[in-house]
Amino acid sequence: MKKKLHKFYKSIYFSKRFFQVLIGLVILLIVSFLFPAIFSYLKFAFYLFIALTILDVILVYRLQKGIKAKRNIPDKLSNGDNNPINIAIANQYPYKIAIKIIDELPIQFQKRDFVIDATIESGKSREFNYTVRPVERGEYHFGSLNVYVSSFLGFIERRYLFDADAMAPTYPSFLQMRKYELMAFTNKLKDYGMKKIRRIGHTMEFEQIKDYVPGDDVRNINWKASAKRGQLMLNQYQDEKSQPVYSVIDKGRVMKMPFEGMKLIDYAINATLVISNIALKKGDKAGMFGFSDRISNQVVAQKRASQMNLILETLYNVDTDFKESDFSRLYIDVKRKITNRSLLLLYTNFETLDALHRQLPYLQAIAKSHLLVIIFFENTELKEMLIEEVDTTREIFDKTIAEKFIYEKKLIVNELNKYGIQTILTEPQHLTVNTINKYLEIKARGLL
């Protein structure tokens, strides 16, 4: 009995309407001291209010399970994207009810004002949808789904609890991976700033000899085979494939810089997942590894069915540290472990020319054996400072310093290009698009 009373006590709540009516009656009772004639009417109204409140309790507690509710969350969340969450509620009361939904979101979102108000007809069901945008990888624990039910009287609310302690892990952005996979094989690339590159050179490998068909390129006629067969034969070529593509992620402290709630390393991880998937779809081998003071989280470039799942699980555990990135160690490990010429997409960040010059000898050494692309980030907040109007001497000083840092980023690009090292200087939100564009450009120009 005590358990039932405790459960009842925990689930019953007085609504705002209850307190509004109660306050109104109290005020009128005070006024009745000046007008005694209305006291008897107020006494009747008070007893009626008590009776209606008791009736309301009976209405909302007449059924043991008056509603059914279910929160549907994905098996895993996509980092940096809007992930859909669905709530389905069925009304089993014989009358229309008003509901208030309060979902206990994971602590990472720091959102404490989540409320959905709605009504549901008797015997009907409704679905409610909202989205969450995680900005860091890891486990996201949802609390209870609280549904407060009230009848047409609206004095009492009964709380139902559903789906307590649900958990969804947040992985690198697999939603972007699917989105850009479709774009990479359609002509929609140009809508996102990806330009069409004309193929240059002869990046083809021999496939077979076939009969000549009018319209074939006469420059590929095999005259020896034609003489033997007594008819024109043609060499057929296909694009060179199975070239290793490695995404190299700097895990040092420079990648901890935040942008729109996410660290730079998370943008690099999302881009790595997308470019690895596209490389595999294009017939190349995809791999990745991270580095700071040593190489870690390595996935050897291969072309197999389980490669993307292996890369996804590895990226889930990649994170930054406060160590200084050791590019000399990177050079030694790349030389030792990657023997074939490969495309290396190096995600890092250089803020000054001095920082670049300390690492430039090692980058040049890597570029001698591999096609190296340095990918680093623009500081968008500095760019915003340039367009703001200035009034004080301090603001002029800040704007001048911002211009200096932005100009130095351009000098870094020129310095790398001078030594034959490809570069991408990009805003974090455009990292994935620009990386795909560079990869397609390299494939089209046959640079690898």
Coordinates of C-alpha atoms in Angstrom, one line a residue:
M1 CA 0.0 0.0 0.0
K2 CA 2.8 2.4 0.9
K3 CA 4.4 1.7 -2.5
K4 CA 1.2 2.5 -4.4
L5 CA 0.8 5.7 -2.4
H6 CA 4.4 6.7 -3.1
K7 CA 3.9 6.0 -6.8
F8 CA 0.7 8.1 -6.8
Y9 CA 2.4 10.9 -4.9
K10 CA 5.3 10.9 -7.4
S11 CA 3.1 11.0 -10.5
I12 CA 0.5 13.7 -9.5
Y13 CA 1.0 17.4 -10.3
F14 CA -1.2 20.4 -9.9
S15 CA -1.5 22.4 -13.1
K16 CA -1.2 26.1 -13.7
R17 CA -5.0 26.3 -14.1
F18 CA -5.4 24.8 -10.6
F19 CA -3.3 27.5 -9.0
Q20 CA -4.9 30.3 -11.1
V21 CA -8.4 29.3 -9.9
L22 CA -7.2 28.8 -6.3
I23 CA -5.6 32.3 -6.2
G24 CA -8.7 33.8 -7.7
L25 CA -10.9 32.2 -5.0
V26 CA -8.5 33.5 -2.3
I27 CA -8.6 37.0 -3.6
L28 CA -12.4 36.9 -3.8
L29 CA -12.6 35.6 -0.2
I30 CA -10.5 38.6 0.9
V31 CA -12.9 40.9 -1.0
S32 CA -15.8 39.2 0.7
F33 CA -14.8 40.9 4.0
L34 CA -15.9 44.1 2.4
F35 CA -19.0 42.6 0.7
P36 CA -20.3 39.8 3.1
A37 CA -23.2 39.1 0.7
I38 CA -21.0 37.2 -1.7
F39 CA -19.4 34.9 0.9
S40 CA -22.0 32.2 0.6
Y41 CA -21.5 32.1 -3.1
L42 CA -17.8 31.9 -2.7
K43 CA -18.2 29.0 -0.2
F44 CA -20.2 27.1 -2.8
A45 CA -17.6 27.9 -5.5
F46 CA -14.8 26.6 -3.2
Y47 CA -16.5 23.3 -2.6
L48 CA -17.3 23.0 -6.3
F49 CA -13.6 23.5 -7.0
I50 CA -12.6 20.8 -4.6
A51 CA -15.2 18.4 -6.2
L52 CA -14.0 19.1 -9.7
T53 CA -10.4 18.6 -8.6
I54 CA -11.3 15.2 -7.1
L55 CA -13.2 14.3 -10.3
D56 CA -10.2 15.3 -12.4
V57 CA -8.0 13.0 -10.3
I58 CA -10.5 10.1 -11.0
L59 CA -10.5 10.9 -14.7
V60 CA -6.7 10.8 -15.2
Y61 CA -6.2 7.8 -12.9
R62 CA -9.1 5.7 -14.0
L63 CA -6.8 3.6 -16.2
Q64 CA -3.6 2.0 -15.1
K65 CA -2.0 2.7 -18.5
G66 CA -3.8 5.6 -20.1
I67 CA -1.2 6.2 -22.8
K68 CA 1.5 4.4 -24.6
A69 CA 4.7 6.2 -25.6
K70 CA 7.9 5.3 -27.4
R71 CA 11.0 7.3 -28.2
N72 CA 12.7 6.2 -31.3
I73 CA 16.4 7.2 -31.6
P74 CA 18.9 6.0 -34.3
D75 CA 21.3 3.2 -33.4
K76 CA 24.1 5.8 -33.7
L77 CA 24.2 9.6 -34.1
S78 CA 26.1 11.5 -36.8
N79 CA 28.5 14.0 -35.4
G80 CA 27.9 17.6 -36.5
D81 CA 24.6 16.8 -38.3
N82 CA 20.9 17.2 -37.3
N83 CA 19.8 13.7 -36.2
P84 CA 16.0 13.0 -36.2
I85 CA 14.4 11.8 -33.0
N86 CA 10.8 10.5 -33.1
I87 CA 8.3 10.2 -30.3
A88 CA 5.1 8.2 -30.8
I89 CA 2.2 8.5 -28.3
A90 CA -1.2 6.6 -28.3
N91 CA -4.2 7.8 -26.3
Q92 CA -6.1 4.9 -24.6
Y93 CA -8.4 7.2 -22.6
P94 CA -12.1 7.3 -23.7
Y95 CA -11.8 11.1 -24.2
K96 CA -9.5 13.8 -25.6
I97 CA -6.4 14.5 -23.5
A98 CA -3.9 17.3 -23.4
I99 CA -0.3 16.2 -23.1
K100 CA 3.0 17.9 -22.3
I101 CA 6.2 16.1 -23.4
I102 CA 9.5 16.7 -21.6
D103 CA 12.3 14.6 -22.9
E104 CA 15.5 14.4 -20.8
L105 CA 18.2 15.1 -23.4
P106 CA 21.8 14.0 -22.9
I107 CA 23.9 16.3 -20.7
Q108 CA 26.2 17.2 -23.7
F109 CA 23.4 19.3 -25.3
Q110 CA 22.9 21.4 -22.1
K111 CA 19.2 21.9 -23.0
R112 CA 16.8 22.1 -20.1
D113 CA 13.8 23.8 -21.7
F114 CA 12.6 21.0 -24.0
V115 CA 8.8 21.0 -24.0
I116 CA 6.1 19.9 -26.6
D117 CA 2.5 20.7 -25.9
A118 CA -0.3 18.9 -27.9
T119 CA -3.6 17.2 -27.7
I120 CA -4.6 13.7 -28.8
E121 CA -8.1 12.5 -29.6
S122 CA -9.5 9.3 -27.9
G123 CA -8.1 6.1 -29.4
K124 CA -5.7 8.1 -31.7
S125 CA -2.0 8.2 -32.0
R126 CA 0.4 11.0 -32.9
E127 CA 4.0 11.3 -33.7
F128 CA 6.3 14.2 -32.8
N129 CA 9.7 14.8 -34.3
Y130 CA 12.7 16.9 -33.3
T131 CA 16.4 17.0 -34.1
V132 CA 19.6 17.0 -32.1
R133 CA 23.1 18.1 -33.3
P134 CA 25.9 16.5 -31.4
V135 CA 29.3 18.3 -31.6
E136 CA 31.6 15.7 -30.1
R137 CA 31.9 11.9 -30.4
G138 CA 31.1 9.5 -27.6
E139 CA 28.1 8.0 -25.8
Y140 CA 25.0 10.1 -25.4
H141 CA 22.7 9.0 -22.6
F142 CA 19.0 10.0 -22.8
G143 CA 17.0 10.2 -19.5
S144 CA 13.3 9.4 -19.1
L145 CA 10.6 10.4 -21.6
N146 CA 8.2 12.4 -19.4
V147 CA 4.6 12.7 -20.6
Y148 CA 2.2 14.8 -18.5
V149 CA -1.5 14.0 -19.2
S150 CA -4.5 16.2 -18.2
S151 CA -8.2 15.9 -18.9
F152 CA -10.6 18.5 -20.2
L153 CA -10.8 19.9 -16.7
G154 CA -7.1 20.6 -16.6
F155 CA -6.6 20.9 -12.8
I156 CA -4.5 17.8 -12.4
E157 CA -1.6 16.4 -14.5
R158 CA -0.5 12.8 -14.3
R159 CA 3.1 12.0 -15.2
Y160 CA 4.0 8.9 -17.2
L161 CA 7.7 7.8 -17.6
F162 CA 9.0 5.9 -20.6
D163 CA 12.3 4.7 -22.1
A164 CA 14.6 5.5 -19.2
D165 CA 18.3 5.4 -19.7
A166 CA 18.5 5.0 -23.5
M167 CA 22.0 5.4 -25.1
A168 CA 23.2 6.3 -28.6
P169 CA 26.9 6.5 -29.6
T170 CA 27.9 9.4 -31.7
Y171 CA 30.1 8.5 -34.7
P172 CA 31.9 10.6 -37.3
S173 CA 29.4 12.1 -39.8
F174 CA 28.1 9.1 -41.7
L175 CA 25.2 11.2 -42.9
Q176 CA 27.7 13.4 -44.8
M177 CA 29.4 10.3 -46.1
R178 CA 26.1 9.1 -47.7
K179 CA 25.3 12.6 -49.0
Y180 CA 28.6 13.2 -50.8
E181 CA 28.8 9.6 -52.0
L182 CA 25.7 10.3 -54.1
M183 CA 27.0 13.7 -55.2
A184 CA 30.4 12.3 -56.3
F185 CA 28.7 10.1 -58.9
T186 CA 26.2 12.6 -60.2
N187 CA 26.5 16.0 -61.9
K188 CA 25.3 17.8 -58.7
L189 CA 28.9 18.4 -57.6
K190 CA 29.0 21.9 -59.2
D191 CA 26.1 23.0 -57.0
Y192 CA 28.5 22.7 -54.1
G193 CA 31.4 24.5 -55.7
M194 CA 33.0 21.4 -57.2
K195 CA 34.4 22.2 -60.6
K196 CA 34.6 19.8 -63.5
I197 CA 38.2 19.0 -64.4
R198 CA 39.3 18.1 -67.9
R199 CA 41.4 15.0 -68.0
I200 CA 45.0 15.7 -68.9
G201 CA 47.7 13.2 -69.9
H202 CA 47.5 9.5 -70.2
T203 CA 46.5 8.1 -66.9
M204 CA 45.2 4.8 -68.3
E205 CA 46.2 1.2 -68.0
F206 CA 45.8 -1.5 -70.6
E207 CA 42.7 -3.7 -70.2
Q208 CA 42.2 -5.8 -73.4
I209 CA 42.3 -5.9 -77.3
K210 CA 38.9 -5.7 -78.9
D211 CA 37.5 -5.3 -82.4
Y212 CA 37.5 -1.8 -83.9
V213 CA 34.0 -0.2 -83.9
P214 CA 33.4 3.1 -85.9
G215 CA 33.7 5.9 -83.5
D216 CA 36.6 4.5 -81.5
D217 CA 39.8 6.5 -81.1
V218 CA 42.0 5.6 -84.1
R219 CA 45.1 6.4 -82.1
N220 CA 44.5 3.3 -80.0
I221 CA 44.6 0.9 -83.0
N222 CA 46.9 -2.1 -82.4
W223 CA 48.5 -2.5 -85.9
K224 CA 50.3 -5.8 -85.1
A225 CA 47.1 -7.5 -83.8
S226 CA 45.2 -6.0 -86.8
A227 CA 47.8 -7.6 -89.3
K228 CA 47.5 -11.0 -87.6
R229 CA 43.7 -11.0 -87.6
G230 CA 43.3 -9.3 -91.0
Q231 CA 40.9 -6.7 -89.4
L232 CA 41.3 -3.6 -87.3
M233 CA 41.9 -4.3 -83.6
L234 CA 41.9 -1.7 -80.8
N235 CA 43.7 -1.4 -77.5
Q236 CA 41.1 -0.8 -74.8
Y237 CA 42.2 1.1 -71.7
Q238 CA 40.7 1.7 -68.3
D239 CA 41.4 4.3 -65.6
E240 CA 44.2 3.5 -63.3
K241 CA 42.8 2.3 -60.0
S242 CA 43.8 0.8 -56.7
Q243 CA 46.0 3.8 -55.8
P244 CA 46.6 4.2 -52.0
V245 CA 44.8 7.3 -50.5
Y246 CA 45.8 8.0 -46.9
S247 CA 44.1 10.6 -44.6
V248 CA 46.6 11.8 -42.1
I249 CA 45.1 13.6 -39.1
D250 CA 47.2 15.8 -36.8
K251 CA 46.2 15.0 -33.2
G252 CA 48.3 17.8 -31.7
R253 CA 47.0 20.8 -29.7
V254 CA 46.6 22.9 -32.9
M255 CA 43.5 20.9 -33.8
K256 CA 41.7 21.7 -30.6
M257 CA 40.6 25.1 -31.9
P258 CA 36.7 25.2 -31.8
F259 CA 34.4 26.3 -34.6
E260 CA 30.6 26.3 -34.2
G261 CA 30.9 24.0 -31.2
M262 CA 33.1 21.4 -32.9
K263 CA 36.9 21.1 -32.7
L264 CA 38.9 21.3 -35.9
I265 CA 39.8 17.6 -35.5
D266 CA 36.2 16.6 -35.7
Y267 CA 35.9 18.4 -39.1
A268 CA 39.0 16.5 -40.2
I269 CA 37.5 13.2 -39.0
N270 CA 34.2 13.8 -40.9
A271 CA 36.1 14.7 -44.1
T272 CA 38.3 11.6 -43.7
L273 CA 35.2 9.4 -43.5
V274 CA 33.7 11.0 -46.6
I275 CA 36.9 11.0 -48.8
S276 CA 37.7 7.4 -47.8
N277 CA 34.3 6.2 -48.9
I278 CA 34.6 8.1 -52.2
A279 CA 38.1 6.8 -52.9
L280 CA 36.9 3.2 -52.4
K281 CA 33.9 3.8 -54.7
K282 CA 36.3 5.2 -57.3
G283 CA 38.4 2.0 -57.1
D284 CA 41.3 3.3 -55.0
K285 CA 42.6 1.9 -51.7
A286 CA 41.6 4.0 -48.6
G287 CA 43.5 4.2 -45.4
M288 CA 44.2 6.6 -42.5
F289 CA 46.2 7.3 -39.4
G290 CA 46.7 10.0 -36.8
F291 CA 49.8 11.4 -35.3
S292 CA 51.1 13.8 -32.6
D293 CA 54.3 12.5 -30.9
R294 CA 53.8 9.1 -32.6
I295 CA 51.7 7.4 -35.2
S296 CA 48.4 5.9 -33.9
N297 CA 45.0 4.8 -35.0
Q298 CA 46.4 3.4 -38.2
V299 CA 44.3 1.6 -40.9
V300 CA 46.4 0.3 -43.8
A301 CA 45.1 1.3 -47.2
Q302 CA 43.1 -1.5 -48.7
K303 CA 40.2 -2.1 -51.0
R304 CA 37.8 -4.6 -49.3
A305 CA 34.2 -4.7 -48.2
S306 CA 34.9 -4.2 -44.5
Q307 CA 37.3 -1.3 -45.0
M308 CA 34.8 1.5 -44.4
N309 CA 33.5 -0.1 -41.2
L310 CA 37.1 -0.4 -40.0
I311 CA 37.8 3.2 -40.7
L312 CA 34.6 4.3 -39.0
E313 CA 35.3 2.4 -35.8
T314 CA 38.9 3.7 -35.8
L315 CA 37.8 7.3 -36.3
Y316 CA 35.4 7.0 -33.4
N317 CA 38.4 6.8 -31.0
V318 CA 40.5 9.5 -32.5
D319 CA 41.0 12.6 -30.3
T320 CA 43.4 15.4 -29.8
D321 CA 46.0 15.8 -27.0
F322 CA 48.0 18.7 -25.7
K323 CA 51.3 17.5 -27.2
E324 CA 53.4 19.2 -29.9
S325 CA 53.0 17.3 -33.2
D326 CA 56.3 15.6 -34.2
F327 CA 56.6 15.9 -38.0
S328 CA 60.0 14.3 -37.9
R329 CA 58.4 11.2 -36.4
L330 CA 55.7 11.4 -39.1
Y331 CA 58.3 11.4 -41.9
I332 CA 60.2 8.4 -40.4
D333 CA 57.0 6.3 -40.0
V334 CA 55.7 7.2 -43.4
K335 CA 59.0 6.3 -45.0
R336 CA 59.1 3.0 -43.1
K337 CA 55.4 1.9 -43.4
I338 CA 54.2 3.3 -46.7
T339 CA 56.4 1.9 -49.4
N340 CA 54.2 2.6 -52.5
R341 CA 53.7 6.1 -53.8
S342 CA 50.4 7.3 -52.3
L343 CA 48.2 10.3 -52.0
L344 CA 48.6 11.8 -48.4
L345 CA 45.9 14.2 -47.3
L346 CA 47.4 15.8 -44.2
Y347 CA 44.9 17.6 -42.0
T348 CA 46.7 20.1 -39.7
N349 CA 46.8 23.8 -39.0
F350 CA 49.5 26.4 -39.4
E351 CA 49.0 29.9 -38.0
T352 CA 52.4 31.5 -38.8
L353 CA 55.2 31.1 -41.2
D354 CA 57.6 30.3 -38.4
A355 CA 55.4 27.3 -37.4
L356 CA 55.6 26.1 -41.1
H357 CA 59.3 26.6 -41.5
R358 CA 60.0 24.4 -38.5
Q359 CA 58.2 21.5 -40.2
L360 CA 58.9 22.3 -43.8
P361 CA 62.0 20.1 -44.2
Y362 CA 60.0 17.0 -43.1
L363 CA 57.1 17.9 -45.4
Q364 CA 59.5 18.3 -48.4
A365 CA 61.0 14.9 -47.6
I366 CA 57.6 13.3 -47.5
A367 CA 56.6 15.0 -50.8
K368 CA 59.6 13.5 -52.6
S369 CA 58.1 10.0 -52.3
H370 CA 54.4 10.7 -52.1
L371 CA 51.8 13.2 -53.4
L372 CA 51.3 15.4 -50.3
V373 CA 48.3 17.7 -49.9
I374 CA 48.4 20.0 -46.8
I375 CA 44.9 20.9 -45.6
F376 CA 44.7 23.7 -43.1
F377 CA 42.0 26.1 -41.9
E378 CA 41.1 29.7 -42.3
N379 CA 40.2 31.6 -39.1
T380 CA 36.6 32.7 -39.9
E381 CA 36.4 35.0 -36.9
L382 CA 39.3 37.0 -38.1
K383 CA 37.6 37.4 -41.5
E384 CA 34.5 38.7 -39.7
M385 CA 36.6 41.3 -37.9
L386 CA 37.7 42.7 -41.3
I387 CA 34.2 43.7 -42.4
E388 CA 33.2 45.3 -39.0
E389 CA 33.4 49.1 -38.7
V390 CA 36.0 50.4 -36.3
D391 CA 35.8 53.5 -34.1
T392 CA 38.4 53.3 -31.4
T393 CA 42.2 53.0 -31.6
R394 CA 41.9 49.5 -30.0
E395 CA 39.6 48.3 -32.7
I396 CA 41.9 49.6 -35.4
F397 CA 44.8 47.8 -33.7
D398 CA 42.7 44.5 -33.5
K399 CA 41.7 44.8 -37.2
T400 CA 45.3 45.4 -38.3
I401 CA 46.5 42.3 -36.4
A402 CA 43.6 40.2 -37.9
E403 CA 44.7 41.4 -41.5
K404 CA 48.3 40.3 -40.7
F405 CA 47.2 36.8 -39.6
I406 CA 45.0 36.4 -42.7
Y407 CA 47.8 37.5 -45.0
E408 CA 50.2 35.2 -43.3
K409 CA 47.9 32.2 -44.1
K410 CA 48.2 33.2 -47.8
L411 CA 52.0 33.4 -47.5
I412 CA 51.9 29.8 -46.1
V413 CA 50.1 28.6 -49.2
N414 CA 52.6 30.3 -51.5
E415 CA 55.5 28.9 -49.5
L416 CA 54.2 25.3 -49.8
N417 CA 53.4 25.7 -53.4
K418 CA 56.9 27.0 -54.1
Y419 CA 58.2 23.6 -53.0
G420 CA 55.7 21.6 -55.1
I421 CA 53.4 20.8 -52.2
Q422 CA 49.6 20.9 -52.9
T423 CA 47.5 22.9 -50.4
I424 CA 43.9 23.5 -49.4
L425 CA 43.2 26.5 -47.3
T426 CA 39.5 26.2 -46.3
E427 CA 36.9 27.3 -43.9
P428 CA 36.0 24.4 -41.5
Q429 CA 32.4 24.1 -42.8
H430 CA 33.7 23.7 -46.4
L431 CA 36.4 21.3 -45.6
T432 CA 34.7 18.2 -46.9
V433 CA 33.6 19.7 -50.2
N434 CA 37.1 21.2 -50.9
T435 CA 38.8 17.9 -50.0
I436 CA 36.6 16.0 -52.4
N437 CA 37.2 18.6 -55.1
K438 CA 41.0 18.3 -54.7
Y439 CA 40.9 14.5 -54.8
L440 CA 38.8 14.5 -58.0
E441 CA 41.2 17.1 -59.5
I442 CA 44.2 15.0 -58.7
K443 CA 42.6 11.9 -60.3
A444 CA 41.5 13.9 -63.4
R445 CA 45.0 15.4 -63.9
G446 CA 46.7 12.1 -63.3
L447 CA 49.1 13.5 -60.7
L448 CA 49.2 10.4 -58.6

